[in-house]
mmCIF file of C-alpha atoms in Angstrom:
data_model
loop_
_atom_site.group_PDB
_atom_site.id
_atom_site.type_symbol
_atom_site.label_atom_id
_atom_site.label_comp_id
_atom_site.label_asym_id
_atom_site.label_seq_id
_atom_site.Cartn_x
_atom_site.Cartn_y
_atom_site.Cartn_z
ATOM 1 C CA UNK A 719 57.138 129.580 77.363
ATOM 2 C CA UNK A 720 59.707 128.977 80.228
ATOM 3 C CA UNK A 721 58.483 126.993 82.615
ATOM 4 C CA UNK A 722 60.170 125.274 86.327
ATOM 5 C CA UNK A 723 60.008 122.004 87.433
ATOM 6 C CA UNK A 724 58.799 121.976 90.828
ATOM 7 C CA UNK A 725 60.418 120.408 93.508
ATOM 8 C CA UNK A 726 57.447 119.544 95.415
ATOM 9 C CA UNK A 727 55.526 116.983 93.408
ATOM 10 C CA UNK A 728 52.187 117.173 96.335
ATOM 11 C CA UNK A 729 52.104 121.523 94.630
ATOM 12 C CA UNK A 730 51.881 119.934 91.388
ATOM 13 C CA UNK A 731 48.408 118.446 92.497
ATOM 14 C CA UNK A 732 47.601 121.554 94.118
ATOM 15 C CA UNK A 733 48.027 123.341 90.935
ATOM 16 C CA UNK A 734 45.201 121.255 88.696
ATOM 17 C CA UNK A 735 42.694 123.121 86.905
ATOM 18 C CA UNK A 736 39.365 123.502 89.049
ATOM 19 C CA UNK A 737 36.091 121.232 88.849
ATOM 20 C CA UNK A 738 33.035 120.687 89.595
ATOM 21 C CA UNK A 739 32.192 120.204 93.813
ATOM 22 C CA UNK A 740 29.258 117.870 94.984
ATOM 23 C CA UNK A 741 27.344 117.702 97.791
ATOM 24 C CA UNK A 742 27.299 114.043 99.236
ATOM 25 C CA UNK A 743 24.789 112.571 101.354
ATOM 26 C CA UNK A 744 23.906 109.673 103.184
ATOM 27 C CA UNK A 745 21.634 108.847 105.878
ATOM 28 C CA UNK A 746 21.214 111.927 107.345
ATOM 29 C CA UNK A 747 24.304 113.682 106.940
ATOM 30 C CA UNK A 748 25.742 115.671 104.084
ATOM 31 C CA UNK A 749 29.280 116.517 103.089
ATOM 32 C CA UNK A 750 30.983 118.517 100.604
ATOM 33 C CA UNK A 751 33.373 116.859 97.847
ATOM 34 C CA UNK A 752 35.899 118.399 95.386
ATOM 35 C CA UNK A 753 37.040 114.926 94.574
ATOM 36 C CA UNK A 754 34.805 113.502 91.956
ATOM 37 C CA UNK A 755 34.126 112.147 88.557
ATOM 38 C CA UNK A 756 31.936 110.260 86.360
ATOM 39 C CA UNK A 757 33.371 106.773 86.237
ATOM 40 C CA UNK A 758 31.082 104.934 83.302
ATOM 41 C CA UNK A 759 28.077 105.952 80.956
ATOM 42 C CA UNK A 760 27.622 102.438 80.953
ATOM 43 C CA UNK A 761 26.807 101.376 83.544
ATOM 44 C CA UNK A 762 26.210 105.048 85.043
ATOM 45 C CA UNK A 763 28.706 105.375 87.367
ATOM 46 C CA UNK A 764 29.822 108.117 89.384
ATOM 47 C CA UNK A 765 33.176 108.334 91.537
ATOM 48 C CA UNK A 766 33.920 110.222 95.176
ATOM 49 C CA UNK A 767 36.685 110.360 96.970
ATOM 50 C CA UNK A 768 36.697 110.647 100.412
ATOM 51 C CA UNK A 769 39.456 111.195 103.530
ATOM 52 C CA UNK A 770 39.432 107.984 105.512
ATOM 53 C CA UNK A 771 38.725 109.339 108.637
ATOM 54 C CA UNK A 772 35.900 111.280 107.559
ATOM 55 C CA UNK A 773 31.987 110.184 108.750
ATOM 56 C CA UNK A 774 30.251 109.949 105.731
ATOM 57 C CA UNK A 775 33.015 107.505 104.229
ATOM 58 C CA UNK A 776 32.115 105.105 107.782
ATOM 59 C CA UNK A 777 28.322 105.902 106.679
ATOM 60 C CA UNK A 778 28.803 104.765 102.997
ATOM 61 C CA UNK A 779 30.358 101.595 104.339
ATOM 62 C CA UNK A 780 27.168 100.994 106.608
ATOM 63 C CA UNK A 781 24.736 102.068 104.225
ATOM 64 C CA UNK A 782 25.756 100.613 100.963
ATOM 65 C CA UNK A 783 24.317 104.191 99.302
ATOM 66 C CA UNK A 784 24.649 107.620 98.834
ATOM 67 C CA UNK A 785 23.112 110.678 96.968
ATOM 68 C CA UNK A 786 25.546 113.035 94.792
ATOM 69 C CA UNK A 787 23.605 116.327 94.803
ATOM 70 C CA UNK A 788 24.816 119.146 92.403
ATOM 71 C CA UNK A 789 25.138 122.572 93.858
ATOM 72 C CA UNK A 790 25.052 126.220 91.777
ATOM 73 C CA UNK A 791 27.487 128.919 92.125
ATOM 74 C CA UNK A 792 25.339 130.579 94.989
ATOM 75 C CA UNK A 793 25.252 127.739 97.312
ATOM 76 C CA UNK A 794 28.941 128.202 98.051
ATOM 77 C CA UNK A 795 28.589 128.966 101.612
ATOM 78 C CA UNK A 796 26.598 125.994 101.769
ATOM 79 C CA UNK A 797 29.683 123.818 100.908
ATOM 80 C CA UNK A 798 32.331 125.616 102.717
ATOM 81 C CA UNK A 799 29.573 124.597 106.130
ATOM 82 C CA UNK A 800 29.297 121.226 105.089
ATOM 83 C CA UNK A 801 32.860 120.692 104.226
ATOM 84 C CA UNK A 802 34.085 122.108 107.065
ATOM 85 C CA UNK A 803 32.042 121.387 109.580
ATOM 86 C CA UNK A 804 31.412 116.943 110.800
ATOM 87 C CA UNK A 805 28.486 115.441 110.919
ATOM 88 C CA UNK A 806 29.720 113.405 114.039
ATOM 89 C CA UNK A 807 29.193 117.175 115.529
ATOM 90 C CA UNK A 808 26.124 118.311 113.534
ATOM 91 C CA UNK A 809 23.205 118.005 111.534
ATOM 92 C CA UNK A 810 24.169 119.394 108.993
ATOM 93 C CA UNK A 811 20.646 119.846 107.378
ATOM 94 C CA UNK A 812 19.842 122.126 110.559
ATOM 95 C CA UNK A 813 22.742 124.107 110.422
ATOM 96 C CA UNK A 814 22.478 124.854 106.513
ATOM 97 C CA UNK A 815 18.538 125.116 106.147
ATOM 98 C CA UNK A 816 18.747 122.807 103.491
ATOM 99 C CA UNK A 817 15.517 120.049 102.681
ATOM 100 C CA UNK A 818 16.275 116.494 103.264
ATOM 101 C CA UNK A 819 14.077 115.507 99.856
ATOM 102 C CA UNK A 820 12.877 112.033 99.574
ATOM 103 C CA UNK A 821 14.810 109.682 97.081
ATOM 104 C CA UNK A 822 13.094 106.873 95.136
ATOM 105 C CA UNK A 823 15.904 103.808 95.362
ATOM 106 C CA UNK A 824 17.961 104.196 98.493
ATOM 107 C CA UNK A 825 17.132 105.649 101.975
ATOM 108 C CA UNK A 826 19.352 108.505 101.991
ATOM 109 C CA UNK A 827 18.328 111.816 101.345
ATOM 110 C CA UNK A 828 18.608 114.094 98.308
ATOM 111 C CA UNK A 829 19.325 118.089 98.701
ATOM 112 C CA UNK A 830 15.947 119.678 97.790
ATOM 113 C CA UNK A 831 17.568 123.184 96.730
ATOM 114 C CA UNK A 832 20.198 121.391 94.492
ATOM 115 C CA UNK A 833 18.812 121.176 90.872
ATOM 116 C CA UNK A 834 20.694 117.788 90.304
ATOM 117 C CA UNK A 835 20.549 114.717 92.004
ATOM 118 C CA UNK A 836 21.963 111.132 91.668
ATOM 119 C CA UNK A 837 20.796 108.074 94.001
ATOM 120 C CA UNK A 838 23.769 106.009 93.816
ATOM 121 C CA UNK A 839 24.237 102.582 95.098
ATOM 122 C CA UNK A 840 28.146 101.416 96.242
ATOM 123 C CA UNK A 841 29.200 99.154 94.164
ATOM 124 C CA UNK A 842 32.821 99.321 94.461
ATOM 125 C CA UNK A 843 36.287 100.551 96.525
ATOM 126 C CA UNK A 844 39.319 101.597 94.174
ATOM 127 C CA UNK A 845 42.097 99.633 95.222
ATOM 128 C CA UNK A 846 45.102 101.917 94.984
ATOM 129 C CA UNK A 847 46.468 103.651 98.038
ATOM 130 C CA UNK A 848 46.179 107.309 98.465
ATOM 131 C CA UNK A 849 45.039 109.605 100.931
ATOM 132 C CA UNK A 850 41.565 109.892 99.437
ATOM 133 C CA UNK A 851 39.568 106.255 99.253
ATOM 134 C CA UNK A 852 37.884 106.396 96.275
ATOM 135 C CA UNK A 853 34.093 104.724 96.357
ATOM 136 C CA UNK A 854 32.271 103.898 92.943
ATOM 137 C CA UNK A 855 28.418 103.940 93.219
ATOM 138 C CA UNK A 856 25.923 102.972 90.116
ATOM 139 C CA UNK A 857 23.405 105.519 89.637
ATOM 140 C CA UNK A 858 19.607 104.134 90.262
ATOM 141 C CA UNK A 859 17.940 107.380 89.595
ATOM 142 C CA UNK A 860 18.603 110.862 88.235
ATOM 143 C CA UNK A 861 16.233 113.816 89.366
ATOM 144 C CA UNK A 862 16.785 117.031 87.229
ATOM 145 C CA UNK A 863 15.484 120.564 87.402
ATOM 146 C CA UNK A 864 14.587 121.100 83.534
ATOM 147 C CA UNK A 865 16.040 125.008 84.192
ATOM 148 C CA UNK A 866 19.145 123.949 85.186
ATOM 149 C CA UNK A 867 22.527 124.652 83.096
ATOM 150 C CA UNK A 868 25.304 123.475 83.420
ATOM 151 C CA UNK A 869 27.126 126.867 83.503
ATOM 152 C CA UNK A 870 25.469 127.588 86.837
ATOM 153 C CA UNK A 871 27.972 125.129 88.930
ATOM 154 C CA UNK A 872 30.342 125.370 91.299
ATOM 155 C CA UNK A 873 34.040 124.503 90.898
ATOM 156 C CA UNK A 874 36.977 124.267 93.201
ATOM 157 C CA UNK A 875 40.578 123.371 93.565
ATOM 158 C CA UNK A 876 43.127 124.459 95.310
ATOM 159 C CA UNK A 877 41.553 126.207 98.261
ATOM 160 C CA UNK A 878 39.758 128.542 95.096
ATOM 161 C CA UNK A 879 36.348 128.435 94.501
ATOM 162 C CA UNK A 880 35.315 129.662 90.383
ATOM 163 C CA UNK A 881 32.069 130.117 88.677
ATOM 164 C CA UNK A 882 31.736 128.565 84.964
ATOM 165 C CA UNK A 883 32.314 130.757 82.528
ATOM 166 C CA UNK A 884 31.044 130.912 79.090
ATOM 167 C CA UNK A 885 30.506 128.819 76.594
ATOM 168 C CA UNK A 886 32.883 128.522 73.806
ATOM 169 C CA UNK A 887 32.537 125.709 71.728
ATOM 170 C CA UNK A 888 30.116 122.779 70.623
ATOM 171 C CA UNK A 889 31.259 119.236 69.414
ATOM 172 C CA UNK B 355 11.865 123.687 92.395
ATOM 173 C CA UNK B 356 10.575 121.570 90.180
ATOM 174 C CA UNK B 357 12.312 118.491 89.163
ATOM 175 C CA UNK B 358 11.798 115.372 86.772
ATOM 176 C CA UNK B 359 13.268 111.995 87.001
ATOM 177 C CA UNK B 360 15.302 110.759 83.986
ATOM 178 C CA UNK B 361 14.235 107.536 82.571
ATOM 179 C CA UNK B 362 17.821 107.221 80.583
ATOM 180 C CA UNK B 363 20.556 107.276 83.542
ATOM 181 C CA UNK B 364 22.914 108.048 80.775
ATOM 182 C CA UNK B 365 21.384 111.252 79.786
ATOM 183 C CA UNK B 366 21.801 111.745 83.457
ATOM 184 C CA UNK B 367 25.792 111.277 83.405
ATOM 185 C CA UNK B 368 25.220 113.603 80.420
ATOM 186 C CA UNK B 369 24.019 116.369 82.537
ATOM 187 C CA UNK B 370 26.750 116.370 84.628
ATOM 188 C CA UNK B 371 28.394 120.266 85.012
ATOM 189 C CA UNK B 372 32.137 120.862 82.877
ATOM 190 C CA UNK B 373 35.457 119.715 83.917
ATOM 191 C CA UNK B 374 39.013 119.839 82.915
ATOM 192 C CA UNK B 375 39.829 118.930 79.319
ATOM 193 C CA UNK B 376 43.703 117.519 79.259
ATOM 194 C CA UNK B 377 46.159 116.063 76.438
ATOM 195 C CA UNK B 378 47.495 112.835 77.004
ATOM 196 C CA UNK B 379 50.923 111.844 75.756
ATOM 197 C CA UNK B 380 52.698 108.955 75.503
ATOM 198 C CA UNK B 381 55.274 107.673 73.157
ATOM 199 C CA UNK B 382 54.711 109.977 70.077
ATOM 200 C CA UNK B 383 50.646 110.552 70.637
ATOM 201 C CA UNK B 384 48.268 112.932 72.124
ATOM 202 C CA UNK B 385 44.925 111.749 73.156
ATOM 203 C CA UNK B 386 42.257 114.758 74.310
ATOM 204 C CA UNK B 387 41.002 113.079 77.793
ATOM 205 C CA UNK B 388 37.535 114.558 79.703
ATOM 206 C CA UNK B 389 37.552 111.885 81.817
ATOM 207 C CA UNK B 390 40.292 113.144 84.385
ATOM 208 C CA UNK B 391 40.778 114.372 88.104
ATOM 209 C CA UNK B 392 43.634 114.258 90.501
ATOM 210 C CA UNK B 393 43.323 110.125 92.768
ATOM 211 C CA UNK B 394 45.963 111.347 95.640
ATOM 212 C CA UNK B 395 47.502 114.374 96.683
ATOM 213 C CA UNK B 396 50.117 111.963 99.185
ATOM 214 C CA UNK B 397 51.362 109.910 97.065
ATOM 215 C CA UNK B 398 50.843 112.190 94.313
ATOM 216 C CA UNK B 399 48.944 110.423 91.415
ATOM 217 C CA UNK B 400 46.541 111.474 88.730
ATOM 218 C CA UNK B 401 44.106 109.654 87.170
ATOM 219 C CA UNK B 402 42.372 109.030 83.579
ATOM 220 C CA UNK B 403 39.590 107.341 81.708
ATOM 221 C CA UNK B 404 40.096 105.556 78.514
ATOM 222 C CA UNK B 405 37.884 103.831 76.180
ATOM 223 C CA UNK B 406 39.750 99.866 75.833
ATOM 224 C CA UNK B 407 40.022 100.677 72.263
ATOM 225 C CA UNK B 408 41.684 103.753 71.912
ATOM 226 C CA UNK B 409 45.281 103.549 70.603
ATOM 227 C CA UNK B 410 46.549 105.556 73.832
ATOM 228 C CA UNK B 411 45.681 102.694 76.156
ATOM 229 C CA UNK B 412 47.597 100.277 74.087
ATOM 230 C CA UNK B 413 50.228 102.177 73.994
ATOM 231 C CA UNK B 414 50.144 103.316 78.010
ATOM 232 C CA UNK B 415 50.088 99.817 78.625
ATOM 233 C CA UNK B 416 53.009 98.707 76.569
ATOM 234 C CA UNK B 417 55.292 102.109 77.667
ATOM 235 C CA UNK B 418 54.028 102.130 81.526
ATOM 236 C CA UNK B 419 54.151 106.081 81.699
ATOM 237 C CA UNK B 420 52.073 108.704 80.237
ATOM 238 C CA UNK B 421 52.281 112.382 80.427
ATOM 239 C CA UNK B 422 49.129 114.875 81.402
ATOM 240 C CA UNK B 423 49.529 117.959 79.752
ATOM 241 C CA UNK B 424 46.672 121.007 80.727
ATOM 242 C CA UNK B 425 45.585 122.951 77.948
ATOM 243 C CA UNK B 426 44.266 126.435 77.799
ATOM 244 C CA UNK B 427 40.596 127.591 76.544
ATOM 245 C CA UNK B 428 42.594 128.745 73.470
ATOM 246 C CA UNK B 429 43.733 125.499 72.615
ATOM 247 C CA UNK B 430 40.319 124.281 71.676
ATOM 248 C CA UNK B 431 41.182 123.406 68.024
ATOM 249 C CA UNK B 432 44.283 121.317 69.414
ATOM 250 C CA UNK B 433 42.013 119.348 71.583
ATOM 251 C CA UNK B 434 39.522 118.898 69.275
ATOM 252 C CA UNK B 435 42.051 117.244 66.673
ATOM 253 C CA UNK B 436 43.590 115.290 69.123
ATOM 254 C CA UNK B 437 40.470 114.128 70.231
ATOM 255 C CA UNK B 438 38.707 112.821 66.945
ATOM 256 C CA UNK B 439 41.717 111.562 64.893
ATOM 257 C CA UNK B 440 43.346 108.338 66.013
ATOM 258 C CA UNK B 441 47.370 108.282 66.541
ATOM 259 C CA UNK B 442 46.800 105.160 64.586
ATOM 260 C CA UNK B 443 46.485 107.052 61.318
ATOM 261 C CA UNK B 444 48.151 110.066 61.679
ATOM 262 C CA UNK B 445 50.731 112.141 63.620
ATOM 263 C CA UNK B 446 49.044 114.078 65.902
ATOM 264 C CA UNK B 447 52.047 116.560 66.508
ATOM 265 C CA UNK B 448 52.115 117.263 63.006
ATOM 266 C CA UNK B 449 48.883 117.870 62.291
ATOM 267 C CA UNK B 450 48.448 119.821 65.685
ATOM 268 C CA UNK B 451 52.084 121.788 65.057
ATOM 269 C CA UNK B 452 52.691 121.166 68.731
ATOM 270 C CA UNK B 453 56.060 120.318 70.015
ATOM 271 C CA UNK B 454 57.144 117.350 71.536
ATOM 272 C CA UNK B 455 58.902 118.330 74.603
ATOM 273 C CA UNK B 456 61.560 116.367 76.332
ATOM 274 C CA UNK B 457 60.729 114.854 79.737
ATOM 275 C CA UNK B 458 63.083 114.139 82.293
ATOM 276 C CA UNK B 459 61.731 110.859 84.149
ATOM 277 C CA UNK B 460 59.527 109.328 80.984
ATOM 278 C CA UNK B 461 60.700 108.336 77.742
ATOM 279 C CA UNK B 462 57.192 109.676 76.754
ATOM 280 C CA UNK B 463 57.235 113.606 75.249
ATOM 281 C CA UNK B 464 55.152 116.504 76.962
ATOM 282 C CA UNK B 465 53.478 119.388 75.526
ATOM 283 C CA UNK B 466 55.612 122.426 75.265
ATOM 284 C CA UNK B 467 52.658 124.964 74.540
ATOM 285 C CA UNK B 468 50.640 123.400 77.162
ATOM 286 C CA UNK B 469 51.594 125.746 80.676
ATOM 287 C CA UNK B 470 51.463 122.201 82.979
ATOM 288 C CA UNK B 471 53.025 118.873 82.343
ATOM 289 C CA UNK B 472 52.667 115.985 84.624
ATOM 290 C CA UNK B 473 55.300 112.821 83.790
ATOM 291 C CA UNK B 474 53.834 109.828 85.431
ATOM 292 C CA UNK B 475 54.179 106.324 85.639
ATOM 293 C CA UNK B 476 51.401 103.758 85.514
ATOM 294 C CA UNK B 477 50.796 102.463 88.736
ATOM 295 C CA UNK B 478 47.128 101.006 88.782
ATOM 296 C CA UNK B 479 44.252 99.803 86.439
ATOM 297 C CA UNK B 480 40.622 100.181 88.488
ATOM 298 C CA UNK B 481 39.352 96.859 88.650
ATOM 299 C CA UNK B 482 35.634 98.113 88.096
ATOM 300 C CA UNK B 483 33.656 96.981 84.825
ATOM 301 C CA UNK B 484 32.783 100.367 82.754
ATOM 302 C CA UNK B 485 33.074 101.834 79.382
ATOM 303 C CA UNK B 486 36.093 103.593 80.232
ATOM 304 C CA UNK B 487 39.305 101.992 82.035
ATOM 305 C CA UNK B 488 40.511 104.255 84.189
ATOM 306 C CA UNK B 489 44.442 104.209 84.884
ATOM 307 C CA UNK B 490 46.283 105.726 88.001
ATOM 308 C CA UNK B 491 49.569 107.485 87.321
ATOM 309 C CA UNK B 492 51.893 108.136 89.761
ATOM 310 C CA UNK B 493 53.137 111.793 89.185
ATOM 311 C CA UNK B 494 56.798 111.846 88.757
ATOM 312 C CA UNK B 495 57.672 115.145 87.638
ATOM 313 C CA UNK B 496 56.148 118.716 87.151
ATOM 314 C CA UNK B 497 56.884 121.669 85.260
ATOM 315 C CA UNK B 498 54.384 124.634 85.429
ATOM 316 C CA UNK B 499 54.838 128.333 83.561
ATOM 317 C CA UNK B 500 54.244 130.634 86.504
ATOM 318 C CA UNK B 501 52.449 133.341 84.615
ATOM 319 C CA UNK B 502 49.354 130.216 84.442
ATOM 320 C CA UNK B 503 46.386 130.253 86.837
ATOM 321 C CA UNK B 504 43.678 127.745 86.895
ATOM 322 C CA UNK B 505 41.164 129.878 85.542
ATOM 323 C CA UNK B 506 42.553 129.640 82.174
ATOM 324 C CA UNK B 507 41.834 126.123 81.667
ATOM 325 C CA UNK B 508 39.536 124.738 79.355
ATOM 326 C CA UNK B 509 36.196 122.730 80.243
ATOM 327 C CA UNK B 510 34.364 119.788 78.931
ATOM 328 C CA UNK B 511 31.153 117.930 79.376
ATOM 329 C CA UNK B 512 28.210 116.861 77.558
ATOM 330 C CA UNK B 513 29.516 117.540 74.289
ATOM 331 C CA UNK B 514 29.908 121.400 75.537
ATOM 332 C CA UNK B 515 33.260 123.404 75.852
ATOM 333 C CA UNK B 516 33.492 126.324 78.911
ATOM 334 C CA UNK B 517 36.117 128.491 80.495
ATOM 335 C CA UNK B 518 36.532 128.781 83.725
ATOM 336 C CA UNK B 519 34.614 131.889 85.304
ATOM 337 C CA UNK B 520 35.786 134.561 87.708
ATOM 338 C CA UNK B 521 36.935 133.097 91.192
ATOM 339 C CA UNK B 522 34.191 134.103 94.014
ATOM 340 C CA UNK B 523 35.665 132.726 96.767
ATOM 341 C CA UNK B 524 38.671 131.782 98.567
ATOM 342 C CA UNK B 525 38.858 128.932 101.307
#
């Protein structure tokens, strides 16, 4: 295999494998996220990171909360609106038809149509510099649609947006 | 859609969709890592998760430098080795038959057969109580094979191994 050593290190990033996108939201806004992880199955934990000038990071900050809600392959034009568009502007739930659901811990709302949701409270800010702030939030409740798989989300990287594909192995 | 709330917010981190599966190198070891995503694009840093007593985060702590190495979905068997034997009792690049390529900025080898190598340098421990550590790297070097896209990763979650699907969309 012959590979190159790039010169720019920033196209090395850009080159990472795709992964899952969320839908974040918070109050009453929603926004879409291609930087995030689980952090810890004990505690749960999940991980976002989030451009410092961006609303929902200013609404995290106020509202000590947020939802992660898992989207499917066919609500991609769903997160190209809410990841392009900012919720300074727009409500976003008016713009994308989507349900502001009820949650059962925080006051935020959770994304009826997506068939996975987390109510997360912020629990911690990575301290690291980087143009993304990363946010830690412990999960408080977990709302699942029981026909939901997990070949049926949504991944992203590097301006591409991929389907799952099959599964190959079990461990 | 009909959804139920989990009782065990575990089983809810369980749920989560796939995500990149990478190798881990440092010194002489490999370490299979699903607990991985990109922390900066500016500076450009990757980050992993760890359990505290794996041999690989003794050994990233005493060398300060790792190396992320991106498998393909063929590569399965490799991953699975390397991520159920400990370097502690065996040689992982023996028993894998992978070769321990030479990096230019680590003392640390890279992957040969694996298409993208990233040589960083240990820049930050997340100061956040889980059952992983997660450790920032600050990306120092990258070589890619240009004949690789990012839909021939492999992915991991939940005990479940994927491929990436068919890209839909293009942002």
């Amino acid at each position: 295999m012959t590979k190159r050593k790039l010169n720019n290190l920033r196209e090395g990033i850009e080159n990472l494998p795709p992964n899952p996108v969320v839908l974040v939201t918070v109050a009453d806004n929603i926004m879409t996220a291609a930087a995030f992880h689980s952090y810890s199955k004990n505690p749960p934990c999940l991980m976002v990171g989030i451009l410092p000038e961006q609303f929902t990071l200013e609404l995290i900050r106020r509202e000590k909360e947020f939802g992660i809600n898992i989207p499917t392959a066919d609500q991609i034009e769903t997160c190209l609106t809410c990841g392009t568009v900012s919720g300074r502007d727009a409500d976003k739930y008016e713009k994308t038809k989507l349900t502001p659901g009820s949650s059962d811990t925080i006051s935020s709302s959770l994304i009826e149509e997506c068939p996975l949701n987390y109510e997360c409270t912020l629990v911690h800010e990575v301290d690291f510099p980087g143009n993304l702030q990363w946010i830690i939030g412990e999960v408080k409740a977990v709302h699942i649609d029981d026909s939901y798989k997990r070949d049926r989300a949504l991944l992203y990287w590097g301006r591409e947006f991929y389907n799952v594909g099959t599964l190959i192995d079990k461990w």
